[in-house]
Amino acid sequence: MSLTVLNNGGGSSSIELAKANAILDKYDSWDIKREALIPVLQDFQHEYGYIPAPIAALISQRLDLTLPEIYGVATFYTDFKVLQKAEHRILLCEGIACYMCGSKGLAKLVKEKLGIEHTEVTPDGKWTVERANWCFGACNLMPIVEIDHTVYGNVTAEKLSQLIDDINTGKFKEHHH
Ligand code: FES
């Protein structure tokens, strides 16, 4: 997940991102931004029940901290729950356009194929899936799916299933674009 994508989240489909930014706005007046990290993490933990990866990226941007600094603090304090790391991450765009155009079916495919739902990790530690509630700025190619930082367009359940298989068998490069 790059920060560019987060920056593209303007407009009506970025409800979640707007909410996340509003949480961070409360700390704008703090002289030393990084001192806000713990209260910020507490706020997001309260909001989401854990610290989602895209939120960590947003915190990094807004508080001018590196991701290792954020995860360092988040994992040091056992109060905070960060996602268990999986080898591969599927990020389903659930911006309004993608949501209207099949991202629900993709979530269903992931559930059926990998047996995991939002934020869960497969028992072998290979796969996790997350939803992005903002637009990737590529609605013309909807629905959009990002796997391991590569963005795929016009993704059908069939194509996603094939991508997962190819990554599992090490053939993913054929689809890499
Ligand atoms: S809603 Fe725009 S790329 Fe998914």
Coordinates of C-alpha atoms and ligand atoms in Angstrom, one line a residue:
M1 CA 0.0 0.0 0.0
S2 CA 1.6 3.2 -1.1
L3 CA 0.9 6.6 0.3
T4 CA 0.1 7.8 -3.2
V5 CA -2.9 5.6 -3.1
L6 CA -4.0 7.0 0.2
N7 CA -3.6 10.5 -1.2
N8 CA -5.8 9.7 -4.1
G9 CA -8.6 8.9 -1.7
G10 CA -10.5 12.2 -2.2
G11 CA -14.1 12.4 -3.1
S12 CA -17.2 10.7 -2.0
S13 CA -15.8 7.2 -1.8
S14 CA -13.2 8.0 0.8
I15 CA -15.5 7.9 3.8
E16 CA -13.2 5.7 5.9
L17 CA -10.1 7.6 4.9
A18 CA -11.9 10.9 5.9
K19 CA -12.7 9.4 9.2
A20 CA -9.2 8.3 9.8
N21 CA -7.9 11.7 8.8
A22 CA -10.4 13.3 11.2
I23 CA -9.0 11.2 14.0
L24 CA -5.5 12.5 13.2
D25 CA -6.7 16.1 12.8
K26 CA -7.3 16.1 16.5
Y27 CA -3.5 16.0 17.1
D28 CA -2.6 18.7 14.6
S29 CA -2.0 21.2 17.3
W30 CA 0.5 19.0 19.1
D31 CA 3.9 20.7 19.0
I32 CA 5.8 17.4 18.8
K33 CA 3.8 15.3 16.4
R34 CA 5.5 12.0 17.2
E35 CA 4.4 12.3 20.8
A36 CA 0.8 11.8 19.6
L37 CA 1.6 8.3 18.4
I38 CA 0.3 6.4 21.4
P39 CA -2.9 8.4 21.8
V40 CA -3.4 8.1 18.0
L41 CA -2.9 4.3 18.2
Q42 CA -5.3 4.1 21.0
D43 CA -7.9 6.0 19.0
F44 CA -7.5 3.7 16.0
Q45 CA -7.5 0.6 18.1
H46 CA -10.8 1.8 19.6
E47 CA -12.2 2.6 16.2
Y48 CA -11.1 -0.6 14.3
G49 CA -10.2 -3.1 17.0
Y50 CA -6.7 -3.3 15.7
I51 CA -4.3 -1.2 13.6
P52 CA -4.9 -1.9 9.9
A53 CA -1.9 -1.7 7.6
P54 CA -3.3 1.2 5.6
I55 CA -3.9 3.1 8.8
A56 CA -0.3 2.6 9.9
A57 CA 0.7 4.0 6.5
L58 CA -1.5 7.0 7.1
I59 CA -0.1 7.6 10.6
S60 CA 3.3 7.4 9.1
Q61 CA 2.5 10.1 6.7
R62 CA 0.7 12.4 9.1
L63 CA 3.0 12.1 12.1
D64 CA 6.2 11.9 10.0
L65 CA 7.2 8.6 11.5
T66 CA 8.6 5.5 9.7
L67 CA 6.5 2.3 9.6
P68 CA 9.1 0.4 11.7
E69 CA 8.8 3.2 14.3
I70 CA 5.1 2.8 14.4
Y71 CA 5.1 -1.0 14.4
G72 CA 7.9 -0.9 17.0
V73 CA 5.7 1.1 19.4
A74 CA 2.5 -0.8 18.5
T75 CA 4.0 -4.2 19.2
F76 CA 5.9 -3.0 22.3
Y77 CA 2.7 -2.2 24.0
T78 CA 0.7 -5.3 24.2
D79 CA -2.5 -3.3 24.3
F80 CA -2.2 -2.8 20.6
K81 CA -3.1 -5.4 18.2
V82 CA -1.5 -5.3 14.8
L83 CA -2.3 -7.7 12.0
Q84 CA -0.5 -10.9 12.0
K85 CA 1.8 -10.8 9.0
A86 CA 1.0 -13.1 6.2
E87 CA 3.3 -13.8 3.3
H88 CA 0.9 -12.4 0.7
R89 CA -1.8 -9.7 1.1
I90 CA -4.8 -9.3 -1.0
L91 CA -6.3 -5.8 -0.8
L92 CA -9.8 -5.6 -2.2
C93 CA -10.9 -2.1 -3.3
E94 CA -14.3 -1.4 -1.9
G95 CA -14.5 2.2 -3.1
I96 CA -18.1 2.9 -4.3
A97 CA -17.4 2.0 -7.9
C98 CA -15.6 -1.3 -7.2
Y99 CA -18.2 -2.2 -4.6
M100 CA -21.0 -1.7 -7.1
C101 CA -19.0 -3.7 -9.6
G102 CA -18.3 -7.0 -8.0
S103 CA -15.8 -6.6 -5.1
K104 CA -18.3 -8.4 -2.9
G105 CA -18.0 -11.4 -5.2
L106 CA -14.3 -11.3 -4.9
A107 CA -14.5 -11.3 -1.1
K108 CA -16.7 -14.3 -1.4
L109 CA -14.1 -16.1 -3.7
V110 CA -11.4 -15.4 -1.1
K111 CA -13.6 -16.7 1.6
E112 CA -14.4 -19.9 -0.3
K113 CA -10.9 -20.5 -1.7
L114 CA -8.7 -19.5 1.2
G115 CA -11.2 -19.8 4.1
I116 CA -10.5 -16.3 5.4
E117 CA -12.4 -13.2 5.9
H118 CA -11.4 -9.5 6.3
T119 CA -8.1 -9.3 8.3
E120 CA -7.8 -13.1 8.9
V121 CA -4.7 -15.1 8.0
T122 CA -4.7 -18.6 6.6
P123 CA -3.4 -21.2 9.0
D124 CA -0.3 -21.7 6.9
G125 CA 0.5 -18.0 7.3
K126 CA 0.5 -17.5 3.5
W127 CA -2.5 -15.2 2.9
T128 CA -4.4 -12.4 4.4
V129 CA -7.1 -10.2 3.0
E130 CA -8.1 -6.6 3.7
R131 CA -10.6 -4.2 2.3
A132 CA -9.8 -0.7 1.3
N133 CA -12.7 1.6 1.7
W134 CA -11.4 4.2 -0.6
C135 CA -11.0 4.5 -4.3
F136 CA -7.7 3.5 -5.9
G137 CA -8.2 6.1 -8.6
A138 CA -8.6 3.4 -11.2
C139 CA -12.4 3.0 -11.4
N140 CA -12.2 2.6 -15.2
L141 CA -10.6 -0.8 -14.5
M142 CA -12.9 -1.8 -11.7
P143 CA -13.0 -4.0 -9.8
I144 CA -9.5 -3.4 -8.5
V145 CA -7.5 -5.8 -6.4
E146 CA -4.0 -5.2 -5.1
I147 CA -1.9 -8.2 -4.3
D148 CA 1.5 -7.7 -2.7
H149 CA 1.6 -4.1 -3.9
T150 CA 0.7 -4.9 -7.5
V151 CA -2.6 -3.5 -8.7
Y152 CA -4.8 -5.6 -11.0
G153 CA -7.8 -4.3 -12.9
N154 CA -11.0 -5.9 -14.3
V155 CA -10.6 -8.7 -11.8
T156 CA -13.1 -11.4 -12.0
A157 CA -13.5 -14.2 -9.4
E158 CA -11.9 -16.5 -11.9
K159 CA -8.9 -14.2 -12.5
L160 CA -8.4 -13.7 -8.8
S161 CA -8.5 -17.5 -8.2
Q162 CA -5.9 -18.0 -11.0
L163 CA -3.7 -15.2 -9.5
I164 CA -3.8 -16.9 -6.1
D165 CA -2.9 -20.3 -7.7
D166 CA -0.1 -18.8 -9.7
I167 CA 1.4 -17.1 -6.7
N168 CA 1.1 -20.3 -4.7
T169 CA 3.0 -22.2 -7.4
G170 CA 5.5 -19.4 -8.1
K171 CA 4.1 -18.6 -11.6
F172 CA 2.8 -15.2 -10.7
K173 CA 5.2 -13.3 -12.8
E174 CA 3.2 -14.0 -16.0
H175 CA 0.4 -11.9 -14.5
H176 CA 2.7 -9.2 -13.1
H177 CA 2.0 -5.8 -14.7
Ligands
FES1 S1 -13.6 2.5 -6.4 FE1 -12.3 3.5 -7.7 S2 -10.7 2.1 -8.1 FE2 -12.1 1.0 -6.8

